[in-house]
Short mmCIF file of C-alpha atoms in Angstrom, two decimals:
data_model
loop_
_atom_site.label_atom_id
_atom_site.label_comp_id
_atom_site.label_asym_id
_atom_site.label_seq_id
_atom_site.Cartn_x
_atom_site.Cartn_y
_atom_site.Cartn_z
CA MET A 1047 0.00 0.00 0.00
CA ASP A 1048 1.29 3.43 -0.95
CA LEU A 1049 1.08 5.59 2.15
CA THR A 1050 0.79 8.73 0.01
CA SER A 1051 -2.72 7.59 -0.92
CA TYR A 1052 -3.62 8.46 2.66
CA ALA A 1053 -3.18 12.14 1.75
CA GLU A 1054 -6.62 11.92 0.17
CA LEU A 1055 -7.98 11.47 3.71
CA ALA A 1056 -6.71 14.97 4.55
CA VAL A 1057 -8.32 16.43 1.44
CA ARG A 1058 -11.61 14.68 2.06
CA LEU A 1059 -11.70 15.78 5.71
CA VAL A 1060 -11.02 19.45 4.95
CA ASN A 1061 -13.65 19.34 2.21
CA THR A 1062 -16.31 17.99 4.60
CA ALA A 1063 -17.02 21.49 5.85
CA ALA A 1064 -20.32 22.73 4.51
CA ALA A 1065 -19.79 25.57 2.07
CA ASP A 1066 -22.72 27.48 3.53
CA GLY A 1067 -21.62 26.89 7.13
CA THR A 1068 -24.72 24.93 8.14
CA SER A 1069 -24.32 21.81 10.25
CA ASP A 1070 -27.01 20.02 8.19
CA ALA A 1071 -24.57 19.50 5.32
CA ASP A 1072 -21.51 18.93 7.54
CA GLN A 1073 -20.31 15.35 7.23
CA LEU A 1074 -18.97 15.67 10.77
CA GLY A 1075 -22.35 16.84 12.04
CA SER A 1076 -23.34 13.43 13.40
CA GLY A 1077 -21.98 9.94 13.87
CA ASP A 1078 -24.30 8.66 11.15
CA ALA A 1079 -23.12 11.31 8.69
CA PHE A 1080 -19.49 10.44 9.42
CA ARG A 1081 -20.11 6.68 9.06
CA ALA A 1082 -21.69 7.33 5.66
CA PHE A 1083 -18.70 9.50 4.74
CA VAL A 1084 -16.17 6.72 5.52
CA ALA A 1085 -18.32 3.77 4.47
CA ASP A 1086 -15.90 2.97 1.62
CA ASP A 1087 -12.93 2.62 4.02
CA PRO A 1088 -13.07 -0.40 6.36
CA HIS A 1089 -9.97 0.91 8.18
CA LEU A 1090 -12.16 3.68 9.57
CA SER A 1091 -15.17 1.60 10.55
CA GLY A 1092 -16.26 1.30 14.13
CA PRO A 1093 -18.04 3.39 16.69
CA CYS A 1094 -17.79 7.14 16.27
CA THR A 1095 -18.43 9.12 19.45
CA HIS A 1096 -19.10 12.83 19.88
CA HIS A 1097 -15.49 13.05 21.15
CA ASP A 1098 -14.29 11.61 17.83
CA LEU A 1099 -16.38 14.16 15.92
CA ASP A 1100 -14.99 17.01 18.04
CA ALA A 1101 -11.42 15.78 17.46
CA LEU A 1102 -12.07 15.44 13.71
CA ARG A 1103 -13.48 18.98 13.52
CA ILE A 1104 -10.32 20.29 15.22
CA LEU A 1105 -8.16 18.21 12.86
CA ARG A 1106 -10.16 19.53 9.89
CA ALA A 1107 -9.43 23.12 10.94
CA GLU A 1108 -5.71 22.36 11.45
CA LEU A 1109 -5.42 20.63 8.07
CA GLY A 1110 -7.30 23.50 6.46
CA ALA A 1111 -4.79 25.92 7.98
CA ILE A 1112 -1.95 23.89 6.44
CA PHE A 1113 -3.54 24.13 2.98
CA ALA A 1114 -4.14 27.87 3.49
CA ALA A 1115 -0.54 28.49 4.59
CA ALA A 1116 0.76 26.47 1.64
CA ALA A 1117 -1.48 28.45 -0.76
CA GLU A 1118 -0.11 31.68 0.70
CA ARG A 1119 3.41 30.28 0.22
CA ASP A 1120 4.07 30.40 3.96
CA HIS A 1121 5.78 27.04 3.80
CA ALA A 1122 7.48 27.42 7.20
CA ALA A 1123 4.11 27.84 8.93
CA ALA A 1124 2.57 24.96 6.97
CA ALA A 1125 5.47 22.65 7.84
CA GLU A 1126 5.36 23.68 11.50
CA ARG A 1127 1.65 22.88 11.70
CA LEU A 1128 2.14 19.56 9.90
CA ASN A 1129 4.99 18.62 12.23
CA ALA A 1130 2.78 19.35 15.25
CA LEU A 1131 0.09 17.06 13.84
CA LEU A 1132 2.65 14.30 13.23
CA VAL A 1133 3.36 14.38 16.97
CA GLN A 1134 -0.33 14.50 17.88
CA TYR A 1135 -1.33 11.71 15.47
CA PRO A 1136 1.56 9.25 15.34
CA ALA A 1137 1.33 6.64 12.62
CA ARG A 1138 1.83 3.06 13.67
CA PRO A 1139 2.74 1.14 10.50
CA THR A 1140 2.53 -2.64 10.40
CA LEU A 1141 3.57 -5.17 7.79
CA ALA A 1142 0.67 -6.99 6.17
CA GLN A 1143 0.21 -9.67 3.55
CA HIS A 1144 -2.99 -10.73 1.81
CA GLY A 1145 -2.98 -14.13 0.17
CA ARG A 1146 -0.14 -14.20 -2.35
CA SER A 1147 0.57 -10.46 -2.26
CA ARG A 1148 3.93 -9.08 -1.27
CA TRP A 1149 4.46 -7.77 2.24
CA HIS A 1150 3.44 -4.13 2.40
CA LEU A 1151 2.66 -1.43 4.93
CA HIS A 1152 -0.69 -0.73 6.51
CA LEU A 1153 -1.49 1.59 9.36
CA ASP A 1154 -2.33 -0.11 12.63
CA GLU A 1155 -6.05 -0.22 13.30
CA SER A 1156 -5.88 0.43 17.03
CA GLY A 1157 -7.17 3.57 18.70
CA SER A 1158 -10.29 5.60 18.14
CA VAL A 1159 -11.74 6.45 14.75
CA ALA A 1160 -10.38 10.00 15.11
CA ASP A 1161 -6.90 8.65 15.94
CA ARG A 1162 -6.89 6.31 12.93
CA TYR A 1163 -8.25 8.96 10.57
CA GLY A 1164 -5.81 11.56 11.89
CA ALA A 1165 -2.77 9.29 11.63
CA GLY A 1166 -3.62 8.31 8.06
CA ALA A 1167 -4.39 11.85 6.91
CA VAL A 1168 -1.35 13.41 8.55
CA VAL A 1169 1.19 10.80 7.45
CA GLY A 1170 -0.24 10.82 3.93
CA LEU A 1171 0.00 14.59 3.70
CA ALA A 1172 3.54 14.50 5.11
CA MET A 1173 4.52 11.90 2.49
CA ILE A 1174 3.16 14.13 -0.32
CA VAL A 1175 5.00 17.14 1.08
CA SER A 1176 8.26 15.21 1.44
CA GLN A 1177 7.96 13.81 -2.08
CA PHE A 1178 6.65 16.85 -3.99
CA GLY A 1179 6.83 19.88 -1.68
CA LEU A 1180 4.27 22.15 -0.04
CA SER A 1181 3.54 23.92 -3.33
CA HIS A 1182 1.58 20.80 -4.35
CA LEU A 1183 -1.12 21.52 -1.77
CA GLY A 1184 -3.78 23.73 -3.27
CA ILE A 1185 -7.07 25.52 -2.82
CA CYS A 1186 -9.33 25.64 -5.88
CA ALA A 1187 -8.82 28.75 -8.02
CA ILE A 1188 -12.58 29.19 -8.57
CA PRO A 1189 -13.52 32.06 -6.23
CA THR A 1190 -16.79 30.41 -5.15
CA CYS A 1191 -15.16 27.03 -4.46
CA HIS A 1192 -13.22 26.54 -1.25
CA SER A 1193 -12.21 22.91 -1.79
CA VAL A 1194 -8.62 21.84 -1.23
CA PHE A 1195 -6.67 19.35 -3.30
CA VAL A 1196 -3.30 17.64 -3.60
CA ASP A 1197 -1.56 17.84 -6.95
CA ALA A 1198 0.71 14.79 -7.14
CA ASN A 1199 1.92 15.68 -10.64
CA PRO A 1200 5.65 16.48 -10.66
CA GLY A 1201 5.03 19.68 -12.67
CA ARG A 1202 2.33 21.12 -10.34
CA SER A 1203 -0.13 21.77 -13.12
CA SER A 1204 -3.46 21.79 -11.24
CA ARG A 1205 -5.22 24.96 -10.12
CA TYR A 1206 -8.62 23.39 -9.56
CA CYS A 1207 -9.99 20.81 -7.14
CA ALA A 1208 -11.85 18.83 -9.80
CA ASP A 1209 -12.53 18.61 -13.52
CA HIS A 1210 -15.89 20.36 -13.15
CA CYS A 1211 -14.19 23.43 -11.64
CA ALA A 1212 -11.57 23.46 -14.41
CA ASN A 1213 -14.35 23.20 -16.99
CA LYS A 1214 -16.24 26.04 -15.28
CA ALA A 1215 -13.12 28.23 -15.44
CA ASN A 1216 -12.59 27.38 -19.12
CA VAL A 1217 -16.19 28.22 -19.99
CA THR A 1218 -15.93 31.52 -18.11
CA ALA A 1219 -12.67 32.39 -19.88
CA PHE A 1220 -14.21 31.50 -23.26
CA ARG A 1221 -17.28 33.66 -22.58
CA ASP A 1222 -15.08 36.54 -21.39
CA HIS A 1223 -13.01 36.27 -24.56
CA ARG A 1224 -16.15 36.36 -26.72
CA ARG A 1225 -17.55 39.34 -24.77
CA SER A 1226 -14.32 41.30 -25.05
CA ALA A 1227 -14.08 40.49 -28.79
CA ALA A 1228 -17.62 41.81 -29.18
CA GLY A 1229 -16.81 44.96 -27.20
CA TYR A 1230 -18.64 44.00 -24.00
CA PRO A 1231 -16.97 44.00 -20.56
CA ALA A 1232 -15.71 40.68 -19.24
CA SER A 1233 -17.51 38.99 -16.35
CA THR A 1234 -16.18 39.48 -12.83
CA VAL A 1235 -17.32 36.18 -11.37
CA ALA A 1236 -16.32 32.69 -12.51
CA GLY A 1237 -19.37 30.81 -13.62
#
């Protein structure tokens, strides 16, 4: 197992925050909402208490601050925050083998759901940073989108969290080009 794939846990957690700030859409708003959110990851199954949800909300804010610092090119602050989380959420790797597969690393499944999620997200993000650098952590360039992403391409080519945001930006740029060619002012909002 490639531990850098755990970085997606950090992205997913930061992006659980409801864009409109309501707790109804927050995937950390209840134990049931969180269980639905991690249903595809058996490593994170198990009981989820209100203490776990509180810890995950705090972790979400800390990870979000790392992405924000990286986007502002304050790499020292981002690294300092990430180092603090590595201490708070230590990863406990174990060797595993499934059937005829080669021995590979997994993260130990002991501890609370928040501990397991935190360890995976933090070590995954640290692996991405050590392999590609902090400039590969991003916040979507669409002004109305606040989603974070990890760009694991060596050339750091992504500016958007997903294809639909990139498409939205391209359509807006195309429309602006057509408006300016026709003598009309360009739009001021992406979309």
